[in-house]
Amino acid sequence: MIKSAIVTGASSGIGLETSKHLVKEGWKVFGIDIKYENNDASGELSNNHLFKPLVCDLASEDEVYKSMNIIQNEAQSIDALIACAGILRLGELSQMSIKDFDLIFNVNVRGLWLSVSQSMPMLKNASKNSGTCLLYTSPSPRDRQKSRMPSSA
């Protein structure tokens, strides 16, 4: 039986590499991201029947519901949710606009909550030894060096 996963932030970075690895291991991957722009330079995912890209803004409740409904109609159960999506705005907190704060919060916190809560029924439908949820929080090393900000993963 083919295992399946939802990967957020699947068009770049950790999400893209995770998607490639899972597909290589024979998993069906539903890759969620706000946009896809030929980021898969190696072409490992672009024409692979095990990868289904879904354009979805995680800050939008309607878009998350729509994407999760598409996945549920295809998969009924999901063995893993791997949440890699997130955004970062560099600079001093005192200089951050309310608009940027709202965007960061809506994607990194609200979007994560929506992803987890809406995928939970599919995770519960997975076999006894499945139903894993991995949540990543880490800006890229390049961004950390520029901002001298601490981070965790």
Backbone as a ProteinNet text record, in pm:
[ID]
protein_1_A
[PRIMARY]
MIKSAIVTGASSGIGLETSKHLVKEGWKVFGIDIKYENNDASGELSNNHLFKPLVCDLASEDEVYKSMNIIQNEAQSIDALIACAGILRLGELSQMSIKDFDLIFNVNVRGLWLSVSQSMPMLKNASKNSGTCLLYTSPSPRDRQKSRMPSSA
[TERTIARY]
84.1	0	88.5	57.7	134.3	101.3	205.4	185.5	168.6	101	77.9	108	149.4	185.3	138.6	112.1	90.2	217.5	275.7	394	360.3	364.1	343	478.1	476.3	601	677.7	605.1	664.9	734.7	728.6	790.5	935.4	984.6	1123	1174.9	1305.2	1368.6	1344.7	1323.7	1304.2	1182.8	1076.1	955.3	979.4	1053.5	1085.4	1172.8	1277.1	1367.6	1295.4	1206.8	1128.5	1037.6	972.3	884.3	962	1078.1	1161.3	1198.7	1239.3	1279.3	1161.9	1046.7	930.3	888.5	886	850.4	950.6	1077.5	1181.9	1160.3	1105.3	1077.3	942.9	871.3	746	620.3	628.9	513.1	435.9	305.1	221.9	229.1	270.4	288.2	194.1	118	34.9	113	170.7	256.5	178.5	171.1	96.5	194.3	167.6	245.4	165	203.6	130.5	151.9	265.3	290	394.8	390.6	490	545	677.1	740.7	866.2	852.9	968	1081	1047.4	1149.5	1214.4	1151.4	1203.8	1304	1420.9	1521.7	1562.9	1562.5	1604.6	1494.3	1373.4	1262.2	1213.1	1258.8	1219	1069.3	1007.6	866.5	772.3	819.9	732	642.5	692.3	610.5	590.5	606.3	593.6	449.6	390	250.1	232.1	341.2	331.2	328.1	346.2	345.9	230.6	149.1	38.9	55.8	92.5	105.5	-31.6	-49.2	-172.9	-136.9	-186.4	-161.8	-260.4	-205.3	-288.8	-217.6	-287.5	-238.4	-280.2	-184.1	-216.1	-280.2	-270	-334	-483.4	-528.6	-668.9	-742.9	-837.2	-917.8	-986	-1045	-1114.8	-1020.9	-900.7	-806.2	-755.4	-733.4	-690.1	-801.7	-925.6	-1038.5	-1050.4	-1038.9	-1050	-940.5	-816.8	-705.5	-722.7	-761.8	-780	-894.9	-999.4	-1108.8	-1062.3	-978.7	-923.3	-841.6	-759.1	-674.8	-761.2	-859.8	-945.3	-1022.6	-1065.3	-1135.2	-1044.7	-915	-820.4	-762.2	-740.3	-662.4	-738.6	-840.5	-914.4	-829.2	-705.8	-617.3	-479.7	-411.7	-277.8	-188.5	-71.2	21.8	106.7	124	207	166.7	170.2	163.4	299.5	368.5	500	489	482	457.2	589.5	626.6	752.7	728.9	606.1	577.8	598.1	646	662.2	726.3	709.8	771.2	849.2	941.5	1027.5	1044.5	1035.1	1065.2	1183	1287.4	1408.2	1396.9	1471.5	1475.1	1436.2	1438.2	1405.8	1255	1219.1	1077.9	1008.5	1077.3	1018	988.7	1050.2	1029.9	930.4	884	792.4	653.8	597.9	463	359.4	242.4	132.7	95.8	102.7	72.2	166.7	298	394.5	370.7	343.9	317.1	196.2	88.6	-32.3	-4.3	73.3	107.1	187.7	290.4	372.3	287.3	205.2	120	20.4	-41.8	-143.7	-86.9	34.7	95.8	158.2	242.9	322.8	246.9	143.4	67.7	-71.2	-150	-286.8	-286.9	-197.1	-188.4	-145.4	-53.2	-9.5	-125.2	-195.8	-311.5	-417.3	-447.9	-546.2	-501.8	-375.2	-322.9	-336.7	-295.3	-301.9	-446.8	-530.1	-668.6	-747	-723.3	-798	-744.6	-620	-567	-587.3	-623.4	-636.8	-731.3	-847.9	-933.4	-864.2	-786.2	-715.6	-600.8	-533.1	-426.6	-483.7	-601.1	-665.1	-710	-738	-777.7	-660.6	-539.1	-420.4	-408.4	-325.2	-307.6	-252.9	-258	-216.5	-76.3	15.5	155	187.7	86.7	108.8	48.7	13.6	-49.1	49.8	161.2	267.6	250.7	282.5	276.2	410.9	482.2	610.8	596.5	638.1	625.6	765.2	805.1	937.1	925.5	1021.1	1029.6	1175.7	1219.9	1358	1376.9	1424.6	1458.5	1582.6	1605.5	1722.4	1848.9	1958.9	2084.8	2128	2102.4	2138.2	2066.3	1937	1859.7	1906	1942.2	1988.7	2116.8	2207.5	2333.5	2310.8	2221.8	2193.5	2133.4	2043	1967.7	2026.2	2119.4	2176.8	2067.4	1964	1855	1867.1	1828.6	1829.7	1718	1735.8	1629.7	1634.8	1528.9	1524.4	1462	1487.7	1427.7	1389.4
-118.6	0	124.8	218.9	342.1	434.5	485.4	583.9	720.3	810.6	943.7	1050.2	1166.9	1278.2	1409.4	1503.9	1643	1715.7	1791.8	1872.4	2017	2104.5	2246.4	2311.3	2418.1	2481.5	2395.5	2321.4	2217.5	2268.5	2397.2	2444.7	2488.9	2492.2	2534.1	2486.2	2497.2	2471.3	2333.2	2328.2	2201.6	2127.2	2200.3	2136.9	2068	2132.3	2072.7	1949.8	1961.1	1847.3	1730.9	1761.5	1657.2	1587.9	1666.2	1609.5	1517.2	1562	1479.9	1348.1	1356	1235.5	1137.5	1188.2	1099.9	1034.9	1112.7	1058	950	976.5	878.3	748.5	760.2	643.5	578	632.6	572.1	626.4	739.8	800.1	884.5	895.2	991.4	1120.5	1229.8	1356.6	1462.1	1523.8	1638.5	1760.4	1831.8	1945.7	2075.7	2140.1	2265.4	2382.4	2483.3	2606.8	2719	2842.1	2957.6	2974.9	2925	2931.1	2827.4	2789.3	2699.2	2767.4	2788.6	2856.4	2782.7	2663.2	2585.9	2580.8	2571	2561.3	2424	2326.7	2190.9	2178	2238.3	2245.7	2108.3	2008.5	1875.6	1801.7	1850.4	1786.4	1658.4	1629.8	1504.8	1499	1613.2	1614	1655.8	1736.1	1801.1	1705.5	1590.8	1496.2	1364	1363.6	1239.6	1223.4	1108.4	1084	1073.2	1058.1	1049.4	1186.6	1292.5	1427.6	1507.4	1563.7	1648.8	1786.8	1886.1	2021.5	2087.3	2152.9	2226.4	2369.1	2465.2	2605.2	2645.6	2694.7	2727.6	2830.4	2937.2	3036.4	2990.7	2948	2894.6	2997.2	3124.7	3228	3238.3	3169.9	3175.2	3049.3	3067	2955.3	2881.9	2956.7	2894.9	2812.8	2864.2	2790.4	2663.6	2670.4	2551.2	2447.1	2487.2	2392.5	2329.1	2411.4	2360.7	2257.5	2289.8	2197.3	2067.4	2078.3	1957.4	1871.8	1934	1857.5	1783.2	1847.9	1781.2	1659.4	1678.1	1568.2	1456	1492.4	1390.4	1311.6	1376.9	1306.3	1207.2	1236.8	1147.5	1042	1077	988.3	928.2	989.3	947.4	944.7	892.8	896	946.7	1005.4	1060.3	1004.6	956.3	900.4	1006.9	1122.5	1227.5	1364.9	1460.5	1602.2	1658.7	1714.6	1772.9	1920.9	2002.6	2145.9	2221.4	2262	2334.9	2479.7	2516.7	2651.8	2754.1	2868.4	2978	3096.9	3212.7	3333	3405	3488	3562.3	3703.1	3799.7	3937.8	3979.6	4025.3	4065	4208.2	4238.3	4373.2	4378.1	4497.3	4515.8	4506.5	4443.1	4427.2	4563.1	4660.4	4792.9	4862.3	4816.7	4876	4796.4	4683.6	4598.8	4663.4	4661.9	4716.4	4616.4	4667.3	4580.5	4485.8	4534.4	4450.5	4330.2	4353.7	4243.2	4149.2	4205.3	4120.8	4031	4089.1	4010.5	3900.1	3930.4	3830.2	3715.6	3749.3	3647.6	3561.6	3624.5	3550.6	3463.1	3518.8	3443.5	3322.4	3331.5	3217	3120.9	3173.1	3087.5	3028.2	3093.9	3043.1	2995.6	3085.8	3050.7	2945.4	2963.5	2867.4	2729.7	2727.1	2600	2532.4	2609.4	2555.1	2502.4	2579.8	2534.7	2404.5	2396.1	2275.4	2153.5	2170.4	2057.8	2020	2117.7	2086.3	2025.4	2072	2020.7	1886.8	1854.8	1725	1617.7	1656.5	1562.4	1444	1466.7	1350.7	1250.5	1299.2	1209.1	1138.8	1208.6	1146	1036.9	1061.3	961.8	839.1	855.8	743.1	654.6	701.3	623.6	502.9	408.5	287.5	320.5	223.3	241.9	300.4	258.4	300.3	423.3	492.4	610.2	732.6	829.8	950.6	1044.7	1069.5	1152.6	1297.9	1389.2	1532.1	1593.7	1649.2	1714.7	1863.1	1946.6	2091.1	2153.4	2219.4	2281.7	2432	2488.8	2634.1	2674.8	2719	2757.7	2848.1	2971.2	3053.9	2996.8	3034.4	2983.2	3035.7	2959.5	3005.7	3141.9	3167.8	3295.8	3409.9	3391.5	3495.9	3514.7	3406	3413.9	3494.8	3475.8	3548.2	3697.7	3734	3875.4	3943.4	3874.9	3939.7	3917.3	3822.4	3784.1	3746.2	3683.9	3643.7	3498.1	3461.7	3320.6	3247.2	3118.7	3038.4	2898.8	2825.7	2686.4	2603	2476.3	2384	2258
0	0	0	-85.9	-96.6	19.9	85.1	191	126	197	142.9	247.6	196.6	285.4	225.5	313.9	277	318.3	225.9	256.7	224	325.4	299.3	271.6	193.9	154	55.4	-27.9	-112.4	-237.8	-265.8	-390.2	-373.2	-248.7	-228.8	-93.3	-76.3	52.6	108.8	240.4	311.1	256.4	223.1	170.3	37.8	-51.8	-182	-164.3	-83	-62.1	5.5	100	166.2	65.3	-19.7	-122.8	-216.4	-261	-349.5	-282.7	-156.4	-84	-71.4	-32.6	-14.7	-146.2	-253.9	-385.4	-425.9	-402	-434.4	-356	-234.5	-150.5	-183.2	-282.6	-325.6	-260.5	-192.2	-128.2	-230	-210.5	-281.9	-200.4	-264.2	-193.4	-249.9	-161.4	-195.2	-149.2	-245	-213.8	-216.7	-102.5	-89.9	-85.8	-167.6	-162.3	-225.9	-195.8	-246.9	-396.9	-449	-593.3	-631.7	-757	-815.3	-939	-940	-1054	-1097.7	-1150	-1196.9	-1094.6	-966.9	-863.6	-859.3	-922.6	-923.8	-1038.2	-1017.3	-1123.6	-1175.2	-1088.6	-1131.5	-1206.3	-1199.9	-1269.6	-1205	-1084.8	-1018.1	-988.1	-970	-931.4	-1043.4	-1135.3	-1232.2	-1310.8	-1347	-1424.2	-1352.2	-1221.2	-1144.8	-1095.8	-1127.6	-1089.2	-937.7	-861.6	-716.5	-648.7	-727	-670.5	-728.6	-638.9	-682.5	-620.6	-701.9	-648.3	-631.4	-518.8	-491.8	-453.8	-530.7	-499.4	-390	-278.4	-162.8	-76.2	-43.3	51.4	190.9	272.1	405	497	464.7	545.2	515	409.3	369.1	413.1	502.9	552.2	436.6	344.1	230.3	143.2	117.4	33.5	102.7	233	306.4	304.7	330.7	326.3	188.8	84.4	-52.3	-81.6	-46.1	-70	8.1	133.6	215.7	162.9	109.5	49.3	-75.3	-156.9	-275.6	-232.1	-131	-82.2	-25.4	55.2	116.7	11.5	-95.2	-201.9	-273.7	-278.3	-344.8	-252.7	-126.6	-40.4	77.9	125.8	245.1	372.4	362.9	479.7	437.3	534.2	512.7	622.7	584.2	681.6	749.7	684.7	745.5	694	785.2	750.7	787.5	688.5	712.4	678.1	781.2	764.9	759	639.1	616.6	575.9	546.4	497.6	608.4	568.7	662.6	592.8	652.7	597	705.2	660.8	750.9	697	781.8	746.6	832.6	769.2	841	890.4	994.3	1046.6	1192.5	1245.8	1386.9	1408.6	1516.4	1550.7	1563.1	1617.3	1636.3	1503	1395.6	1263.5	1177.9	1228.9	1151.9	1143	1023.6	1005.9	1055.9	1087.9	1129.7	1016.5	893.6	777.4	771.7	790.3	789.7	907.1	1026.2	1142.3	1116.2	1064.5	1036.3	935.5	831.8	732	793.5	871.3	936.6	1028.7	1110.1	1202.8	1127.1	1024.3	950.6	877.6	826.3	758.6	859.7	948	1036.1	1153.6	1200.1	1314.4	1271	1218	1176.8	1065.7	966	856.1	903	998.2	1055.5	1128.9	1210.7	1283	1185.8	1081.6	982.8	916.6	879.7	815.2	905.1	1030.2	1124.4	1152.7	1184.5	1221.5	1105.7	983.2	869.1	818.5	848.5	806.7	913.4	1033.5	1144.2	1114.4	1054.2	1023.6	930.9	833.6	742.3	813.3	904.9	983.2	1073.8	1130.9	1217.2	1139.1	1009.5	925.4	885.5	907.7	872.2	964.7	926.2	1006.8	1144.8	1235.3	1374	1389.1	1305	1317.6	1234.5	1185.5	1102.3	1168.1	1085	1135.4	1201.6	1137.4	1191.6	1147.3	1238.2	1207.6	1245.1	1145	1168.2	1137.4	1230.4	1214.9	1220.4	1111.8	1103.8	1123.5	1197.5	1210.8	1204.4	1089.1	1076.2	955.7	977.3	861.3	794.2	671.6	600.9	668	660.7	721.8	667.1	540.5	479.2	551.8	579.4	647.2	791.3	858.1	995.7	1005.2	910.6	912.9	894	804.1	778.3	900.6	966.4	1073.2	1210.8	1223.2	1352.1	1450.5	1399.8	1486.9	1523.5	1645	1684.1	1611.9	1596.4	1536	1591.8	1568	1612.7	1504	1510.2	1412.5	1483.5
[MASK]
+++++++++++++++++++++++++++++++++++++++++++++++++++++++++++++++++++++++++++++++++++++++++++++++++++++++++++++++++++++++++++++++++++++++++++++++++++++++++

